[in-house]
Short mmCIF file of N, CA and C in Angstrom, two decimals:
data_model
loop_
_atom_site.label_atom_id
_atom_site.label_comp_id
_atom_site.label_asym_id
_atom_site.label_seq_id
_atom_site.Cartn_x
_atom_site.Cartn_y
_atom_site.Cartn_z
N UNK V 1 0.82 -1.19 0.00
CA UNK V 1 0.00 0.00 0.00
C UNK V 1 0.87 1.26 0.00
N UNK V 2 2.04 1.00 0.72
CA UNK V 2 3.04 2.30 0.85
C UNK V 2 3.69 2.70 -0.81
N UNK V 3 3.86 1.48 -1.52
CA UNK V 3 4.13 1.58 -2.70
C UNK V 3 3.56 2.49 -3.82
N UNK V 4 2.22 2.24 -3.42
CA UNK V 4 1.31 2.72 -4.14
C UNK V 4 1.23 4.30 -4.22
N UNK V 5 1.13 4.57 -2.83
CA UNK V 5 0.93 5.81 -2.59
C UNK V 5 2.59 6.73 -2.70
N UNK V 6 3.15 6.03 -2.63
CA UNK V 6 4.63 6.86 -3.32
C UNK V 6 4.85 6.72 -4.88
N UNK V 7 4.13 5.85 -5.41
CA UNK V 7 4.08 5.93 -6.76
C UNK V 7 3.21 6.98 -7.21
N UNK V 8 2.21 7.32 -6.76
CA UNK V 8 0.74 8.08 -6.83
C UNK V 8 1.88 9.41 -6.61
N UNK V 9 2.07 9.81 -5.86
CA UNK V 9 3.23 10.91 -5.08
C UNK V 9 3.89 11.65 -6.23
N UNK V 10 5.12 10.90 -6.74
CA UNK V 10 6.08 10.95 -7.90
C UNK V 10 4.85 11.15 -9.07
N UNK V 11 4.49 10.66 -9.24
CA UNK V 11 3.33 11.13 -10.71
C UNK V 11 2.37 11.95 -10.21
N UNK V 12 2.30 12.44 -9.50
CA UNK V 12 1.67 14.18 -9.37
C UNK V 12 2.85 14.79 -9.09
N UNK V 13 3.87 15.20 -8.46
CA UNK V 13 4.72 15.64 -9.15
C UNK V 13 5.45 15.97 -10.07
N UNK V 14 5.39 14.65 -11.06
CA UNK V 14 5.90 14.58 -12.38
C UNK V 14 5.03 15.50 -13.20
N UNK V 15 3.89 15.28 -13.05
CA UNK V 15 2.46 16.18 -13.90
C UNK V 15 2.27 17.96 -13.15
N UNK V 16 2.84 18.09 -11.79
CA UNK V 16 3.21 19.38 -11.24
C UNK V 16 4.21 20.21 -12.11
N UNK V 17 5.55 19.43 -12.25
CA UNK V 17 6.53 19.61 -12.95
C UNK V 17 5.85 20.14 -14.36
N UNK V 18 5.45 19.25 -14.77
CA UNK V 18 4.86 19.45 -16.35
C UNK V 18 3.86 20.83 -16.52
N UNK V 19 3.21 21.09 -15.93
CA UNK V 19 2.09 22.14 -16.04
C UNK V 19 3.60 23.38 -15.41
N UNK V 20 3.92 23.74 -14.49
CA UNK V 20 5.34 24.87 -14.25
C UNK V 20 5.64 25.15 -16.13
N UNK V 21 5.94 23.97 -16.65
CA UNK V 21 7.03 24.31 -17.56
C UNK V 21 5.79 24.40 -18.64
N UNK V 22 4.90 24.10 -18.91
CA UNK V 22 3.86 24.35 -20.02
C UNK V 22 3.32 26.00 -19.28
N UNK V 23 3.17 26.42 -17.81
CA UNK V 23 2.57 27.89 -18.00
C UNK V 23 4.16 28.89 -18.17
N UNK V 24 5.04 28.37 -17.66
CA UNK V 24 5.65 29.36 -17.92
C UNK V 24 6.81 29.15 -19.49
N UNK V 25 6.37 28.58 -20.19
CA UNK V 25 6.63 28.69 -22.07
C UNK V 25 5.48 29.28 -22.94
N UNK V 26 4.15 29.63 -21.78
CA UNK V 26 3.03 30.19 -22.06
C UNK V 26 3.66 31.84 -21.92
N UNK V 27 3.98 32.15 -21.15
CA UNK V 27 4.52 33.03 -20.53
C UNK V 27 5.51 33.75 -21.32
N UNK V 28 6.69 33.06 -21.69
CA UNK V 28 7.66 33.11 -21.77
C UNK V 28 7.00 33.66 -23.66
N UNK V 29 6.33 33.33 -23.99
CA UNK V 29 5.69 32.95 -25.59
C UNK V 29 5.00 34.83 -26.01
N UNK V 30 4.00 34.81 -24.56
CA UNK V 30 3.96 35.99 -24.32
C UNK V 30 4.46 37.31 -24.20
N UNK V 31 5.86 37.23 -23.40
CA UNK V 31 6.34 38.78 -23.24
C UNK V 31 7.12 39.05 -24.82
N UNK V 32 7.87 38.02 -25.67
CA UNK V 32 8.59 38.54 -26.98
C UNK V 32 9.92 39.06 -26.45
N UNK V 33 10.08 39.60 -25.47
CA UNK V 33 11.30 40.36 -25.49
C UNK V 33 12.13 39.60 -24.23
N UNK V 34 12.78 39.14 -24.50
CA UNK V 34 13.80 38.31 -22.98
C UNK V 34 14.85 39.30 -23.21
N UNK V 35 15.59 39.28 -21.92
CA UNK V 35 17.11 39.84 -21.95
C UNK V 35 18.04 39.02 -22.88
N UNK V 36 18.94 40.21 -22.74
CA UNK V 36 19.94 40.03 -23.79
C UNK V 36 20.58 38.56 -23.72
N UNK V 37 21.12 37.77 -24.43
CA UNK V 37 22.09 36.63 -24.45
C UNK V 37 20.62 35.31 -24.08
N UNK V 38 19.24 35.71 -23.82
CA UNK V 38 18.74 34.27 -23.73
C UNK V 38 17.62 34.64 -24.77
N UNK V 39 17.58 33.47 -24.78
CA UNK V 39 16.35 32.97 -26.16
C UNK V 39 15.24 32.81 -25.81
N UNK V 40 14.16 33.51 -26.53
CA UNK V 40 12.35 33.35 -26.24
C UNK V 40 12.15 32.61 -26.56
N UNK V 41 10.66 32.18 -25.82
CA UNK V 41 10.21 30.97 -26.13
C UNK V 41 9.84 29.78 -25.10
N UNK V 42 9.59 28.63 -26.15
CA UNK V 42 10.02 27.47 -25.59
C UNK V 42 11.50 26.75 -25.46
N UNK V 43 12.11 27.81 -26.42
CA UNK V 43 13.19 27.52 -26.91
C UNK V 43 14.16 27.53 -25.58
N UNK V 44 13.92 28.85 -24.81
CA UNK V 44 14.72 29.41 -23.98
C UNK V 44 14.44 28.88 -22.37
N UNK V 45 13.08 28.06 -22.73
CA UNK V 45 12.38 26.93 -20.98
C UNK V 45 13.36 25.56 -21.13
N UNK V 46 13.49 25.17 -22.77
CA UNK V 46 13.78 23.43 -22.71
C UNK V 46 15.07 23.53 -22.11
N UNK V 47 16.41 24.35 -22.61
CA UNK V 47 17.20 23.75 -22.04
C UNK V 47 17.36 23.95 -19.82
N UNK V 48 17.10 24.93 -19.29
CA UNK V 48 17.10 24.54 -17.72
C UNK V 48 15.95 23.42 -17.64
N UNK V 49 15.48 23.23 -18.26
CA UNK V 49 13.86 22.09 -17.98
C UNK V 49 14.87 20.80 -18.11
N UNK V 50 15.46 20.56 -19.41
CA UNK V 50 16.08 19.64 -19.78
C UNK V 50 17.54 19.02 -18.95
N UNK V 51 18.05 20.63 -18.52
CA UNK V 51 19.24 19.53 -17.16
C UNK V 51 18.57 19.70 -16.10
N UNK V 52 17.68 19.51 -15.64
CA UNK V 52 17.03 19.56 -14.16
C UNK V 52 16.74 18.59 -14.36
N UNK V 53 15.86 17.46 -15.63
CA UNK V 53 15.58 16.26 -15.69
C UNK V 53 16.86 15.36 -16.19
N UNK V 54 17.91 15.79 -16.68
CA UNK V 54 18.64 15.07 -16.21
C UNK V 54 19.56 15.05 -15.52
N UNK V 55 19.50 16.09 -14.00
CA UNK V 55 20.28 15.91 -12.55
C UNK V 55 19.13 14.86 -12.25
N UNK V 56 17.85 14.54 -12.47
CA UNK V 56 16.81 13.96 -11.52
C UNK V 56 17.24 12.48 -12.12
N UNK V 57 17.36 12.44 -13.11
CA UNK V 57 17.18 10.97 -13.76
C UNK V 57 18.77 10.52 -13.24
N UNK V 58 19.61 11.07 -13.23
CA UNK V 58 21.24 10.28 -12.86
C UNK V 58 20.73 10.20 -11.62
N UNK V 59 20.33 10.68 -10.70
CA UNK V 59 19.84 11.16 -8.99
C UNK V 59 19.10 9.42 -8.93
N UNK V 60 17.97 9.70 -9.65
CA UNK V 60 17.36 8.16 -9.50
C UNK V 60 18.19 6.79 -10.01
N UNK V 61 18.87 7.40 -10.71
CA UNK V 61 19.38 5.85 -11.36
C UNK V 61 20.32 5.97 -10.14
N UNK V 62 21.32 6.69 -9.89
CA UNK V 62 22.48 6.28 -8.63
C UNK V 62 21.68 5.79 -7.56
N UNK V 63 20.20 6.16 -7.03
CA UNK V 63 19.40 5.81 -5.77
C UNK V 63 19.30 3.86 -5.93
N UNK V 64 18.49 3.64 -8.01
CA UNK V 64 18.51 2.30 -8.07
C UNK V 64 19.23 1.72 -7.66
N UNK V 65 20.62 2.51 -8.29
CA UNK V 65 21.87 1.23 -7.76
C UNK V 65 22.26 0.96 -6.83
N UNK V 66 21.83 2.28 -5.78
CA UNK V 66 22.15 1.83 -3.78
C UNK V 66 21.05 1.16 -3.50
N UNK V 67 20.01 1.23 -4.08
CA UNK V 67 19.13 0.24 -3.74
C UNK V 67 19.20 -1.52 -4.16
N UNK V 68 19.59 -1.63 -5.12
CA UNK V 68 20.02 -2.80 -6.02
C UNK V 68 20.86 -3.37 -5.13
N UNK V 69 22.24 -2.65 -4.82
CA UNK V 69 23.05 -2.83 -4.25
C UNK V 69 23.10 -3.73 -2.78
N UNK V 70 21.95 -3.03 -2.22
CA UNK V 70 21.86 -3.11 -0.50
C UNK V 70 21.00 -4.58 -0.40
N UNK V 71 20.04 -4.95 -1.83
CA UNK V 71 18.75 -5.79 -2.09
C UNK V 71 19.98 -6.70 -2.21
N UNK V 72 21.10 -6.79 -3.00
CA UNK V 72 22.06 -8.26 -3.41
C UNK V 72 22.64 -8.55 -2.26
N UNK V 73 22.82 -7.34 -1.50
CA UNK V 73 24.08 -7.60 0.01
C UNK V 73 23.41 -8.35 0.64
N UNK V 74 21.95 -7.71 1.19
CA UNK V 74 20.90 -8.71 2.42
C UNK V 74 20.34 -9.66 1.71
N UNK V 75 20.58 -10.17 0.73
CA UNK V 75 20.38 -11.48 -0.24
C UNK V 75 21.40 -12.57 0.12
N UNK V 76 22.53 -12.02 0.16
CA UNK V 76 23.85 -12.79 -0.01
C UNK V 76 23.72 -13.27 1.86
N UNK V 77 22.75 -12.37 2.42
CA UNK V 77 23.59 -12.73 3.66
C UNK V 77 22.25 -14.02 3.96
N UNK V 78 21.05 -13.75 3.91
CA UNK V 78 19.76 -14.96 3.89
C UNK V 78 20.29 -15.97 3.58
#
């Protein structure tokens, strides 16, 4: 049941995440004029959108592997 509800958790977050970056490329679509050196748009949301998901995705995969890790150790010892 705990599973569930931390799965439920992470996918409203994930869909939190998603609506941030869809209002503010709404936004962003809107004003036309950004400061100097960044790019309007959607153009100018994907890339911080894009390494934030992948600090999160290396973040989870290193968590799998301490998890993986700890699941083979208390395996080895049963």
């Amino acid at each position: 049941m705990k599973t569930r509800a931390l799965i439920a958790a992470l996918i409203v977050i994930i869909l939190l995440l998603l609506m941030i970056v869809v209002l503010s490329s709404a936004l962003l679509l809107s004003t036309g004029n950004p400061p100097e050196g960044e790019a309007s748009g959607v153009h100018g949301v994907a890339y911080p959108v894009m390494s934030m998901l992948e600090g999160i995705l290396a973040g989870a995969a290193d968590l799998i592997d301490a998890i993986a890790g700890q699941i083979a150790r208390l395996s080895g010892r049963l």
